[in-house]
CSV table of C-alpha atoms in Angstrom, one decimal:
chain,number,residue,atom,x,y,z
A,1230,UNK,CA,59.4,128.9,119.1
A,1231,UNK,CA,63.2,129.5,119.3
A,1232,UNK,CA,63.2,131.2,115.4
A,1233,UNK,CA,60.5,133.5,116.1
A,1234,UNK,CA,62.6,135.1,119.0
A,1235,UNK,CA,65.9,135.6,116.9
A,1236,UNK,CA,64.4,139.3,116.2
A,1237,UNK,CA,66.8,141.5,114.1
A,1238,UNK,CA,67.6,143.1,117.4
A,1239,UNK,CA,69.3,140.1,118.5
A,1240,UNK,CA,70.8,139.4,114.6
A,1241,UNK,CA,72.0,142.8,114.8
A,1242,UNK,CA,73.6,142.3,117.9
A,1243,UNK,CA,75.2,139.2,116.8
A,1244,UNK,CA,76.0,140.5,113.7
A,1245,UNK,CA,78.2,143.7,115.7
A,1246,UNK,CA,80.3,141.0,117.9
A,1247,UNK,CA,80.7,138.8,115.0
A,1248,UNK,CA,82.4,141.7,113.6
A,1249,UNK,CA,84.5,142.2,116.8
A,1250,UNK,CA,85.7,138.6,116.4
A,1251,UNK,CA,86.9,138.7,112.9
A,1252,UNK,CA,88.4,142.0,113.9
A,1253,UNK,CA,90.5,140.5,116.4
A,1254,UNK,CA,91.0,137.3,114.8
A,1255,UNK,CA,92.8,138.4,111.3
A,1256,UNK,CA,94.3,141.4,113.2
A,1257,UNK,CA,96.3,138.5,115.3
A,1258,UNK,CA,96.7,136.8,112.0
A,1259,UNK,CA,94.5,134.2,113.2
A,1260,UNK,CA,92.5,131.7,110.4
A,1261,UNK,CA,89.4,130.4,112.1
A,1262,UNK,CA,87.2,127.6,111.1
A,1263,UNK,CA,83.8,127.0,112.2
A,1264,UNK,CA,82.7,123.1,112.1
A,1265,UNK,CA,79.2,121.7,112.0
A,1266,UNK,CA,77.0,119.3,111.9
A,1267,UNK,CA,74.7,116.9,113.3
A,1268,UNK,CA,75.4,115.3,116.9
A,1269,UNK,CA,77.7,112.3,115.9
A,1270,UNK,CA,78.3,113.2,112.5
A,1271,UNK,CA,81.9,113.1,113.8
A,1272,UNK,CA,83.3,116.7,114.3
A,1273,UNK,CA,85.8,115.5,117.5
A,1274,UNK,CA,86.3,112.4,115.6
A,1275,UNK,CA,87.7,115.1,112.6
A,1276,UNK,CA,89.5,117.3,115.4
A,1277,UNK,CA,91.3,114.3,116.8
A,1278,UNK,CA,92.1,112.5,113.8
A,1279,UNK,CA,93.5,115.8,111.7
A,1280,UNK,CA,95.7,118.0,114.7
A,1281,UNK,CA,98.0,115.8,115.3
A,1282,UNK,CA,99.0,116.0,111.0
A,1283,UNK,CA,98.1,119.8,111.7
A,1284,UNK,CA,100.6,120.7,114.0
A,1285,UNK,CA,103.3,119.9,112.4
A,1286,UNK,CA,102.8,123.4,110.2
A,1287,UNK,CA,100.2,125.2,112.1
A,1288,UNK,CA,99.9,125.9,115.9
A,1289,UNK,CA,96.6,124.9,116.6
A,1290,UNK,CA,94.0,126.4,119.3
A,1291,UNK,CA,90.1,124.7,119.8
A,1292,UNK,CA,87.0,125.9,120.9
A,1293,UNK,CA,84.9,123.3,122.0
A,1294,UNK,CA,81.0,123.9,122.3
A,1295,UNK,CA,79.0,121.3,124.1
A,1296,UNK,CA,75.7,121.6,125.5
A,1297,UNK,CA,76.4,119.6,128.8
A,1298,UNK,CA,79.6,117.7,128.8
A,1299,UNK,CA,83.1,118.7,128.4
A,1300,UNK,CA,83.7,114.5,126.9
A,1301,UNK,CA,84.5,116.7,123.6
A,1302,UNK,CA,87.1,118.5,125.0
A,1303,UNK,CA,89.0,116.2,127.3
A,1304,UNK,CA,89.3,114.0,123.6
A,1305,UNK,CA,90.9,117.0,122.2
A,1306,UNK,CA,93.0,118.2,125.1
A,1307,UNK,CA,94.6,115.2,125.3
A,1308,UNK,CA,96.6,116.0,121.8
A,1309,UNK,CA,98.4,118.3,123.8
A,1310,UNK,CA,96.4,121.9,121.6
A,1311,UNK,CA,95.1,124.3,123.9
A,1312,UNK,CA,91.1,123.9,124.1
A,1313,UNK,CA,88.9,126.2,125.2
A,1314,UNK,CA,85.3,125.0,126.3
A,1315,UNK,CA,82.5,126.8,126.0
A,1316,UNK,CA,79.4,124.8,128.0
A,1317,UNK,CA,76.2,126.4,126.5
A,1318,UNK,CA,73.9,124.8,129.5
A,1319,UNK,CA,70.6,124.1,127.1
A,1320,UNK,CA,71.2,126.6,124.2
A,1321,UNK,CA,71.7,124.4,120.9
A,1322,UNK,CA,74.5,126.7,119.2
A,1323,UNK,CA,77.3,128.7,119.7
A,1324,UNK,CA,76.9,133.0,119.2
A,1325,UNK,CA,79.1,135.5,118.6
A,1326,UNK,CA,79.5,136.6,122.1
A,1327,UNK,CA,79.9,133.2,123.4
A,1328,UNK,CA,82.9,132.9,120.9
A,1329,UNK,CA,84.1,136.5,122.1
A,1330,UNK,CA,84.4,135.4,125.9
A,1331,UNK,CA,86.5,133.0,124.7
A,1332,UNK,CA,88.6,134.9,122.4
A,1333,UNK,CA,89.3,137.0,125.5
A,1334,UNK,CA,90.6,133.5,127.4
A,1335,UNK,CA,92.8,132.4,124.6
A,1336,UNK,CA,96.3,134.1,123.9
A,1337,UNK,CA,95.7,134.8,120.1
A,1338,UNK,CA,99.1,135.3,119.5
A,1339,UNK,CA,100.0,131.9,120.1
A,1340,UNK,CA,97.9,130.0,117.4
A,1341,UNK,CA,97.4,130.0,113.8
A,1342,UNK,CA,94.3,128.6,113.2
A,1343,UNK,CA,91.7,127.8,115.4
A,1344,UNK,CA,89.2,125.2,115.2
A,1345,UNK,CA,86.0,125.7,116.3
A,1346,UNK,CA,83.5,123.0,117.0
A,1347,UNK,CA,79.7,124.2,117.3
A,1348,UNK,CA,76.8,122.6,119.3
A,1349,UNK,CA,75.5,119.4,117.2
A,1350,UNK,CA,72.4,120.6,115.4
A,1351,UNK,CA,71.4,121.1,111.7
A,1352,UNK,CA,69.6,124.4,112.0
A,1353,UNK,CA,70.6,126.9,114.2
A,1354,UNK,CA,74.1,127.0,114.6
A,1355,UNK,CA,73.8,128.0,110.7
A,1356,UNK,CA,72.0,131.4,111.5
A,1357,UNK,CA,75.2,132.7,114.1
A,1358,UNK,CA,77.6,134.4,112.1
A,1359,UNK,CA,80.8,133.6,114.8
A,1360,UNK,CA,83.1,136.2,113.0
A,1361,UNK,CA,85.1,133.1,111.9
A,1362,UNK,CA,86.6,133.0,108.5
A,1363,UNK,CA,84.9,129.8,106.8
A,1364,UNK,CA,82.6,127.6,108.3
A,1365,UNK,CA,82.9,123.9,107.3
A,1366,UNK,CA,79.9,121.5,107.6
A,1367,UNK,CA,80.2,118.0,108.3
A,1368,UNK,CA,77.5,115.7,107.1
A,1369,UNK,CA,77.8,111.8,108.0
A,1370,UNK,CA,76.2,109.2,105.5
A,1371,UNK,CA,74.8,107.3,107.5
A,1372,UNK,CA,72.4,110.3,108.0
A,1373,UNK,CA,71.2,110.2,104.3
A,1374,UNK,CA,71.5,111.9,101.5
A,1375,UNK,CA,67.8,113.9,101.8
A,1376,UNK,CA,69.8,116.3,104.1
A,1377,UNK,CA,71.2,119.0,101.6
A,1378,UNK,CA,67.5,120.0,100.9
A,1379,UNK,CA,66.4,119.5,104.3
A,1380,UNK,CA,68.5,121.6,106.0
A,1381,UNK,CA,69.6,123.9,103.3
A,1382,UNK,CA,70.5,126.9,105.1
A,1383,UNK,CA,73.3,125.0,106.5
A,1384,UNK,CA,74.7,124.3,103.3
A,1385,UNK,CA,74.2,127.8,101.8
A,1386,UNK,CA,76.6,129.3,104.9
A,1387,UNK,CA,79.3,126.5,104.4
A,1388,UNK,CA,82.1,127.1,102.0
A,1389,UNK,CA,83.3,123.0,102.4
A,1390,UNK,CA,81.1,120.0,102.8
A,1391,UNK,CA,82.8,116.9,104.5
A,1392,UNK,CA,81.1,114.0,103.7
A,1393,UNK,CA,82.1,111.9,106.4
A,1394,UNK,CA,82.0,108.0,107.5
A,1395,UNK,CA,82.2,106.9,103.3
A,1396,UNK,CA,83.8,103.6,104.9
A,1397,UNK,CA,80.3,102.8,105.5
A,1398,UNK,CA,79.0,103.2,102.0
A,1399,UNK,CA,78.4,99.8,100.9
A,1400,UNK,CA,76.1,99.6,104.5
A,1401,UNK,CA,73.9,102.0,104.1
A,1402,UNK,CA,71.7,103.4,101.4
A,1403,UNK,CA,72.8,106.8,101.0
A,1404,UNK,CA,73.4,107.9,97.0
A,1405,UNK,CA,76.6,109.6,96.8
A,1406,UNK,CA,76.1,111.8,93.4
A,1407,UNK,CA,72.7,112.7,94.9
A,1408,UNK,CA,73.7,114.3,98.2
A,1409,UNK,CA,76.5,116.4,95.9
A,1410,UNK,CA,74.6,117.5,93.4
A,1411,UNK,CA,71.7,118.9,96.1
A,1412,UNK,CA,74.2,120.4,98.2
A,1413,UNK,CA,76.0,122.0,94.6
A,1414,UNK,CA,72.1,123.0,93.9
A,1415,UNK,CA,71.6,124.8,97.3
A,1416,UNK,CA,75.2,126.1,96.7
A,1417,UNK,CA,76.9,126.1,93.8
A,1418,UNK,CA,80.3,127.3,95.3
A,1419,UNK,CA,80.9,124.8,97.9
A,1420,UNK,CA,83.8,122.6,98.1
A,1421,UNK,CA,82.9,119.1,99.1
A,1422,UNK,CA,85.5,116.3,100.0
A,1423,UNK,CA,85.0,112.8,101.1
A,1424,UNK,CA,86.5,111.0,104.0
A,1425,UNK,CA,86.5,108.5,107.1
A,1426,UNK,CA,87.7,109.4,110.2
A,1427,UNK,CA,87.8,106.0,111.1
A,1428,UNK,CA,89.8,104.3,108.4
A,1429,UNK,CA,91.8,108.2,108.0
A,1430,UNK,CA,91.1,108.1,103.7
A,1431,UNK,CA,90.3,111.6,102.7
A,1432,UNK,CA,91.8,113.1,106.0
A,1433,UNK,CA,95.0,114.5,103.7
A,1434,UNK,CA,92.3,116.2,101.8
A,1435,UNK,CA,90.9,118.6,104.5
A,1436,UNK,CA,94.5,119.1,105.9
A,1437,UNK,CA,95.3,120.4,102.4
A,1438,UNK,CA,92.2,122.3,102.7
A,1439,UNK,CA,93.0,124.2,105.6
A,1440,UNK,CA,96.6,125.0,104.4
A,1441,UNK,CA,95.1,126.4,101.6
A,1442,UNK,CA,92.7,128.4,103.8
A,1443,UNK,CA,95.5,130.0,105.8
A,1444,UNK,CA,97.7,130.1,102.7
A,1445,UNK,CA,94.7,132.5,100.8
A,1446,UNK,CA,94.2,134.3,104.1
A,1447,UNK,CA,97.7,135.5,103.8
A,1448,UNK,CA,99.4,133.6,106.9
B,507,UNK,CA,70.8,132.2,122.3
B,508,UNK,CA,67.8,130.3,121.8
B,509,UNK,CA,67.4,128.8,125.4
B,510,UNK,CA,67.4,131.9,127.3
B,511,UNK,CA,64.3,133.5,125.5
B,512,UNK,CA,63.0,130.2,126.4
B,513,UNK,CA,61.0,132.2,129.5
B,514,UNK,CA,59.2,131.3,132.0
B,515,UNK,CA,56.2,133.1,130.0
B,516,UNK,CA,56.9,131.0,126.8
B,517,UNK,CA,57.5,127.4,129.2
B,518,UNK,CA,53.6,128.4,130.6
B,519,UNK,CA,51.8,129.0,127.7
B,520,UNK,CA,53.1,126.0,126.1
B,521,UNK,CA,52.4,123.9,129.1
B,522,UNK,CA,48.7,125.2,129.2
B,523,UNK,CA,48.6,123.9,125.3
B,524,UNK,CA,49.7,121.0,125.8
B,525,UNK,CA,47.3,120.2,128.2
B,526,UNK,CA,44.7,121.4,125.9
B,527,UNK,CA,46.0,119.2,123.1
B,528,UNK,CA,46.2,115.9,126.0
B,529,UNK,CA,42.4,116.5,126.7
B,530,UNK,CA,41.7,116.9,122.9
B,531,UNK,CA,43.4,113.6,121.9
B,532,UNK,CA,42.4,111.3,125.3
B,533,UNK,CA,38.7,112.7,124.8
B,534,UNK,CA,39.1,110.9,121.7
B,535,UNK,CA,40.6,107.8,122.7
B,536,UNK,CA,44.0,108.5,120.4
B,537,UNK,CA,47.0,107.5,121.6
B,538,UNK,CA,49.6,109.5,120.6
B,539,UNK,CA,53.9,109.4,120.3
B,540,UNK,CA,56.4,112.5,120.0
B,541,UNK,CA,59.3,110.5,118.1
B,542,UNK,CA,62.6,112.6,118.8
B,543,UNK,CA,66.3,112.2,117.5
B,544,UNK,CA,69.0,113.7,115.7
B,545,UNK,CA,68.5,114.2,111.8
B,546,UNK,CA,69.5,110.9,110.2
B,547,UNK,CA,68.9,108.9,112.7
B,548,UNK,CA,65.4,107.3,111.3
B,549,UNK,CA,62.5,108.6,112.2
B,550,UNK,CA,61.1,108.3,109.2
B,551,UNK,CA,62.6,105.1,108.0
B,552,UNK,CA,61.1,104.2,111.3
B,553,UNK,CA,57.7,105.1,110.5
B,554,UNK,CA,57.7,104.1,107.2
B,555,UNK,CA,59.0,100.2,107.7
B,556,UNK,CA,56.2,99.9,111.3
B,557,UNK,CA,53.0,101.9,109.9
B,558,UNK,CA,52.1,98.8,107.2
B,559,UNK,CA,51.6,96.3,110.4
B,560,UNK,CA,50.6,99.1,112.8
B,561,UNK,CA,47.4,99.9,110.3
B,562,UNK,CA,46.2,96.0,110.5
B,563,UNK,CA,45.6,96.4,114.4
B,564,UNK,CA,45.3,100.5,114.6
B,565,UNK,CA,43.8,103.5,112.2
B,566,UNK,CA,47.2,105.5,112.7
B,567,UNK,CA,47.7,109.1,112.0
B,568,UNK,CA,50.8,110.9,111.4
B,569,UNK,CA,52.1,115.0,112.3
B,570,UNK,CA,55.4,115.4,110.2
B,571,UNK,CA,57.1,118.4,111.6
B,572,UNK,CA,60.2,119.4,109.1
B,573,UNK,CA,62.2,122.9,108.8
B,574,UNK,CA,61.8,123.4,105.0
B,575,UNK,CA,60.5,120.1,103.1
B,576,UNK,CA,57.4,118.5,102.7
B,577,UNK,CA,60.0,115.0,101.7
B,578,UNK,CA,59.5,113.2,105.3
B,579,UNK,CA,55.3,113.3,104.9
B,580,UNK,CA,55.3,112.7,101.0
B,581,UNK,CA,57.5,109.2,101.9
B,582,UNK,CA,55.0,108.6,104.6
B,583,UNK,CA,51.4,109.7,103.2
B,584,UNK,CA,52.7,107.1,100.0
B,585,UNK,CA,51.8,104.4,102.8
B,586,UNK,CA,48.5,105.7,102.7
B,587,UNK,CA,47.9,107.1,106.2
B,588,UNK,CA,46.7,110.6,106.7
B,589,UNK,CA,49.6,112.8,107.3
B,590,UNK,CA,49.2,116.9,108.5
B,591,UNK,CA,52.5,118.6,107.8
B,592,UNK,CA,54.4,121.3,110.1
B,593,UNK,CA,56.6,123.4,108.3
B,594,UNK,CA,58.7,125.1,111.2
B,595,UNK,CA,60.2,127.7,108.6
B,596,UNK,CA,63.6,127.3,110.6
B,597,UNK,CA,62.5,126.8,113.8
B,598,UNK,CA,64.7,123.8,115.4
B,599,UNK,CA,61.9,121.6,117.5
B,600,UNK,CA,57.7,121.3,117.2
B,601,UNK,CA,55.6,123.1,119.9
B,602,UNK,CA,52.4,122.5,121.5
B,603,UNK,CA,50.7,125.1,119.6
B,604,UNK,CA,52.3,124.1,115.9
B,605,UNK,CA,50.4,120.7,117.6
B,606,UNK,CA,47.4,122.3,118.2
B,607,UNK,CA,46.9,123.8,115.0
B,608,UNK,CA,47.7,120.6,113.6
B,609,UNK,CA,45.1,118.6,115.5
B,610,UNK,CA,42.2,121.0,114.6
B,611,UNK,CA,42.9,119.7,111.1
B,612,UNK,CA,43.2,116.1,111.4
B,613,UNK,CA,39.4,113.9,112.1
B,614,UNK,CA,40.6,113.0,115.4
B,615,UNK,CA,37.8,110.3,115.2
B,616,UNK,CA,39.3,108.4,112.9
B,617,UNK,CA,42.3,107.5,114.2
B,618,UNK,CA,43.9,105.1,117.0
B,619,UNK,CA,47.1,106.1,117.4
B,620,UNK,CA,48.9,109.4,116.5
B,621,UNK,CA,52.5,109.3,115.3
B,622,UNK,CA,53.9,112.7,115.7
B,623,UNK,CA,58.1,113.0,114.1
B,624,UNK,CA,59.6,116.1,115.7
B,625,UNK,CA,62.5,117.8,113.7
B,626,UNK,CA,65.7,116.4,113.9
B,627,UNK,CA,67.7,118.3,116.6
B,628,UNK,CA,68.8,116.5,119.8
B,629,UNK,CA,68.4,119.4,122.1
B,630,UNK,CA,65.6,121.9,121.6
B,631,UNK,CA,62.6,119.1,120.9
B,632,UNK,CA,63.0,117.4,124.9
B,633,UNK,CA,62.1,120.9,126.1
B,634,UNK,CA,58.6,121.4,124.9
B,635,UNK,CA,55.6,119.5,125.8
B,636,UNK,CA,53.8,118.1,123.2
B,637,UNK,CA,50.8,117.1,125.2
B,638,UNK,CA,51.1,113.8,124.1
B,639,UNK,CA,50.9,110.0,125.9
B,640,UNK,CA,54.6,109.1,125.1
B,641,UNK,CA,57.6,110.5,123.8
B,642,UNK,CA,60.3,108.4,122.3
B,643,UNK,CA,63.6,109.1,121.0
B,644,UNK,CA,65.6,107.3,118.2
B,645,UNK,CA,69.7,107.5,118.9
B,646,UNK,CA,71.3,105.7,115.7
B,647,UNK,CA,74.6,103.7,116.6
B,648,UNK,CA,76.3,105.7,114.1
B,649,UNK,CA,75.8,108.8,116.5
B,650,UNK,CA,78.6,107.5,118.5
B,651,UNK,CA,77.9,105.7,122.7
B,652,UNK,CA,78.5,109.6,124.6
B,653,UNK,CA,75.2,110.9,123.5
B,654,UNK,CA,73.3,109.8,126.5
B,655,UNK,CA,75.8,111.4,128.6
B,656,UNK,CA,75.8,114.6,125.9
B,657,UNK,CA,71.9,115.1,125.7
B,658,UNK,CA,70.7,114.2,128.7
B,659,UNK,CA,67.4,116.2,128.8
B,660,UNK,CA,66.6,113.9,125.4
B,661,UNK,CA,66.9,111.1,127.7
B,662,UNK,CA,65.3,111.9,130.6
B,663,UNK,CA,61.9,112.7,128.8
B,664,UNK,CA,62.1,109.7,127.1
B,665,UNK,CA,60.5,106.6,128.1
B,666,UNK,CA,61.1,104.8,125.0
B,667,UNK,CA,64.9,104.7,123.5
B,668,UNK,CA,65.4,102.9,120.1
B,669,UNK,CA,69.0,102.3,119.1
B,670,UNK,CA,68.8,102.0,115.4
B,671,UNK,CA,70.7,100.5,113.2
B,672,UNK,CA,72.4,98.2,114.6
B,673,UNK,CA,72.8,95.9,111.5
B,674,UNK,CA,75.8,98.5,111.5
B,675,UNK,CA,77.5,97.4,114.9
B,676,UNK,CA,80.4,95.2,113.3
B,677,UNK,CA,81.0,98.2,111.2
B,678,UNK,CA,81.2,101.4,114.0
B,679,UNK,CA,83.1,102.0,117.0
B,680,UNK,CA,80.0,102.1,119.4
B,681,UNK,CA,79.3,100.6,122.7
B,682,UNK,CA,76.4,99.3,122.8
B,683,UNK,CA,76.9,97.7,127.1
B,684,UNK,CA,78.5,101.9,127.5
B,685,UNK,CA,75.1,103.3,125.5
B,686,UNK,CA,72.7,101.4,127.5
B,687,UNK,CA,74.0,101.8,131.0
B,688,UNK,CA,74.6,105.5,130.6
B,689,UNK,CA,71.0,106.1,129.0
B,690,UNK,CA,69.4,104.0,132.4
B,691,UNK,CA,72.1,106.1,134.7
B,692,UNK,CA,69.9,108.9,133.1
B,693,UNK,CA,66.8,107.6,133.3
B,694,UNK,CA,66.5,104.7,135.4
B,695,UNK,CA,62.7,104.1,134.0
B,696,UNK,CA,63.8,104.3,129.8
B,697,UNK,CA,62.8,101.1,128.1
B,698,UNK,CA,65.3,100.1,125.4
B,699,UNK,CA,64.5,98.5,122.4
B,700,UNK,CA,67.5,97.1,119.5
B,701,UNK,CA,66.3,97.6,116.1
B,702,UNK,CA,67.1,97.6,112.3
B,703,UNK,CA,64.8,99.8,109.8
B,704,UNK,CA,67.1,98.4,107.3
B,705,UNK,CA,66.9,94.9,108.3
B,706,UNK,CA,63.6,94.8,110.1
B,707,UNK,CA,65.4,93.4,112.9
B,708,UNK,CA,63.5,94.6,116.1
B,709,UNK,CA,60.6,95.9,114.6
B,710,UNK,CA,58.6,93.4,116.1
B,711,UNK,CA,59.1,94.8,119.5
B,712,UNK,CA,58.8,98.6,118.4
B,713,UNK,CA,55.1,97.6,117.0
B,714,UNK,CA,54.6,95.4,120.5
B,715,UNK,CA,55.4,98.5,122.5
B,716,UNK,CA,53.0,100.6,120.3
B,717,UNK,CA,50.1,98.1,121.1
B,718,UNK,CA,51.2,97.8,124.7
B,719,UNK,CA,51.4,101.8,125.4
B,720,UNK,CA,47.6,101.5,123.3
B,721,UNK,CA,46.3,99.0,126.0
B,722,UNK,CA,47.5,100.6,129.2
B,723,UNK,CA,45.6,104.1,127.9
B,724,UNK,CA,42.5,102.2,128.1
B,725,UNK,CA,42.4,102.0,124.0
């Protein structure tokens, strides 16, 4: 029982490199995004489809979590970022301190923002503060729209909700108004854009996004 | 980090439960399925379009494991079939003892076959025994063709794969030759079965496999 064994010891502890994180990342002037979402709900697909717009007014850095493979991350190096892996070997979400190792690997003073892609999972990734400065959830249609108040601690910790793969919409039964108006329920401060990585609408939208982001975080 | 509190302790005591709940149900003749998969992918659209024809040859039962809502059982118990909810209360995956608990509250003699849909996480639910006859796991096409490759434990303690929603094939970039060849790679002994909860497409041979896994336990 994986929850039962996250004792405040072990929050606490988070919590205290989390804070080392953020430390080092704004001191560097760093913005830092932490992404996601279901396996497949298309958070490479995002990656891949949005840094090459990206760089042309950021330098972009990537942390890729993956459970087993580094697939993820051999998509993304190949756009020519620097990506940093982190292969969690069984454990279903990044921590703090896995982050931390790799903010140690990474030459902070070469990026702007830096994109970090969590393990695929709608529960726990959403209880690891990674000392980022917003984390962004990705939810893909085709996983219906009963998610916001299935999973709502993901959507409470997420200041944007992508609502990915909307090229599918007249394939599937998923009601649009409904998923938004759960998730604005569970949170009534999140930002929620629609896109498809696959036929690129809505991608301007989150690259606006983060300028913004970086923009408000003073870089 | 969820997996490494995952002890050896923690891996014994569930095994020795799920052996207890194996004995319990084959003492009673039940039959029972862990159904695995990411959220979205249809485990309960799965249940909800097979259970009609299932109850003409079997008395079915369900075990709806969910992290906050009672939604999943509610669209299922309206088929009438009993239905015992777990609420994990944030934990990621069901264990042998939220299993056990569940089957001292069910009339074990009045059911065939035991449907039991494991939270939606791709990683944690393959490492805990259920104590059940079968476990099968449910990959949507929308998920994308690397999971087999990304989630390989899901695979290998499968003996059932579903690719769902296929009705959505023209529409995705998934290949389905790739998906299948990488799964068996895996798991050289997975059986793969094509389906559509949308459609019905496939359905057929979901419900054939039920009855055929039914007849082999001596049922």
């Amino acid at each position: 029982m994986h929850q039962v064994h996250i004792g405040e010891d072990m929050r606490d502890r988070n919590r205290e490199i989390a804070a080392e994180n953020r430390e080092m990342l704004q001191s560097r002037g760093v913005v830092s995004i932490n992404i996601m979402s279901a396996p497949g709900a298309g958070k490479t697909s995002l990656l891949v489809r949005s840094i090459p717009g990206l760089t042309e007014q950021f330098r972009i850095g990537v942390i890729e979590g993956d459970v087993q493979t580094t697939r993820d991350a051999e998509r993304v190096g190949a756009l020519g970022v620097p990506v940093f892996q982190i292969q969690t070997g069984g454990v279903c979400h990044l921590d703090a301190s896995m982050v931390h190792s790799a903010l140690h690997a990474i030459d902070l003073d070469s990026i702007d923002v830096l994109l970090i892609e969590n393990v695929g999972n709608l529960v726990c990734p959403a209880e690891f503060d990674l000392g980022v400065d917003a984390r962004v959830m990705l939810l893909s249609i085709t996983e219906g729209d009963d998610k916001p108040k299935k999973y709502p601690l993901m959507f409470t910790e997420s200041r944007l909700l992508i609502l990915n793969k909307i090229d599918l919409l007249g394939h599937v039964d998923f009601d649009l108004e409904k998923a938004k108006r759960e998730a604005a329920e569970i949170n009534p401060h999140i930002e929620i854009i629609e896109l498809s990585c696959r036929t690129g609408e809505g991608l301007d939208r989150w690259t606006g996004w983060v300028e913004r982001l970086h923009a408000k975080a003073g870089g």
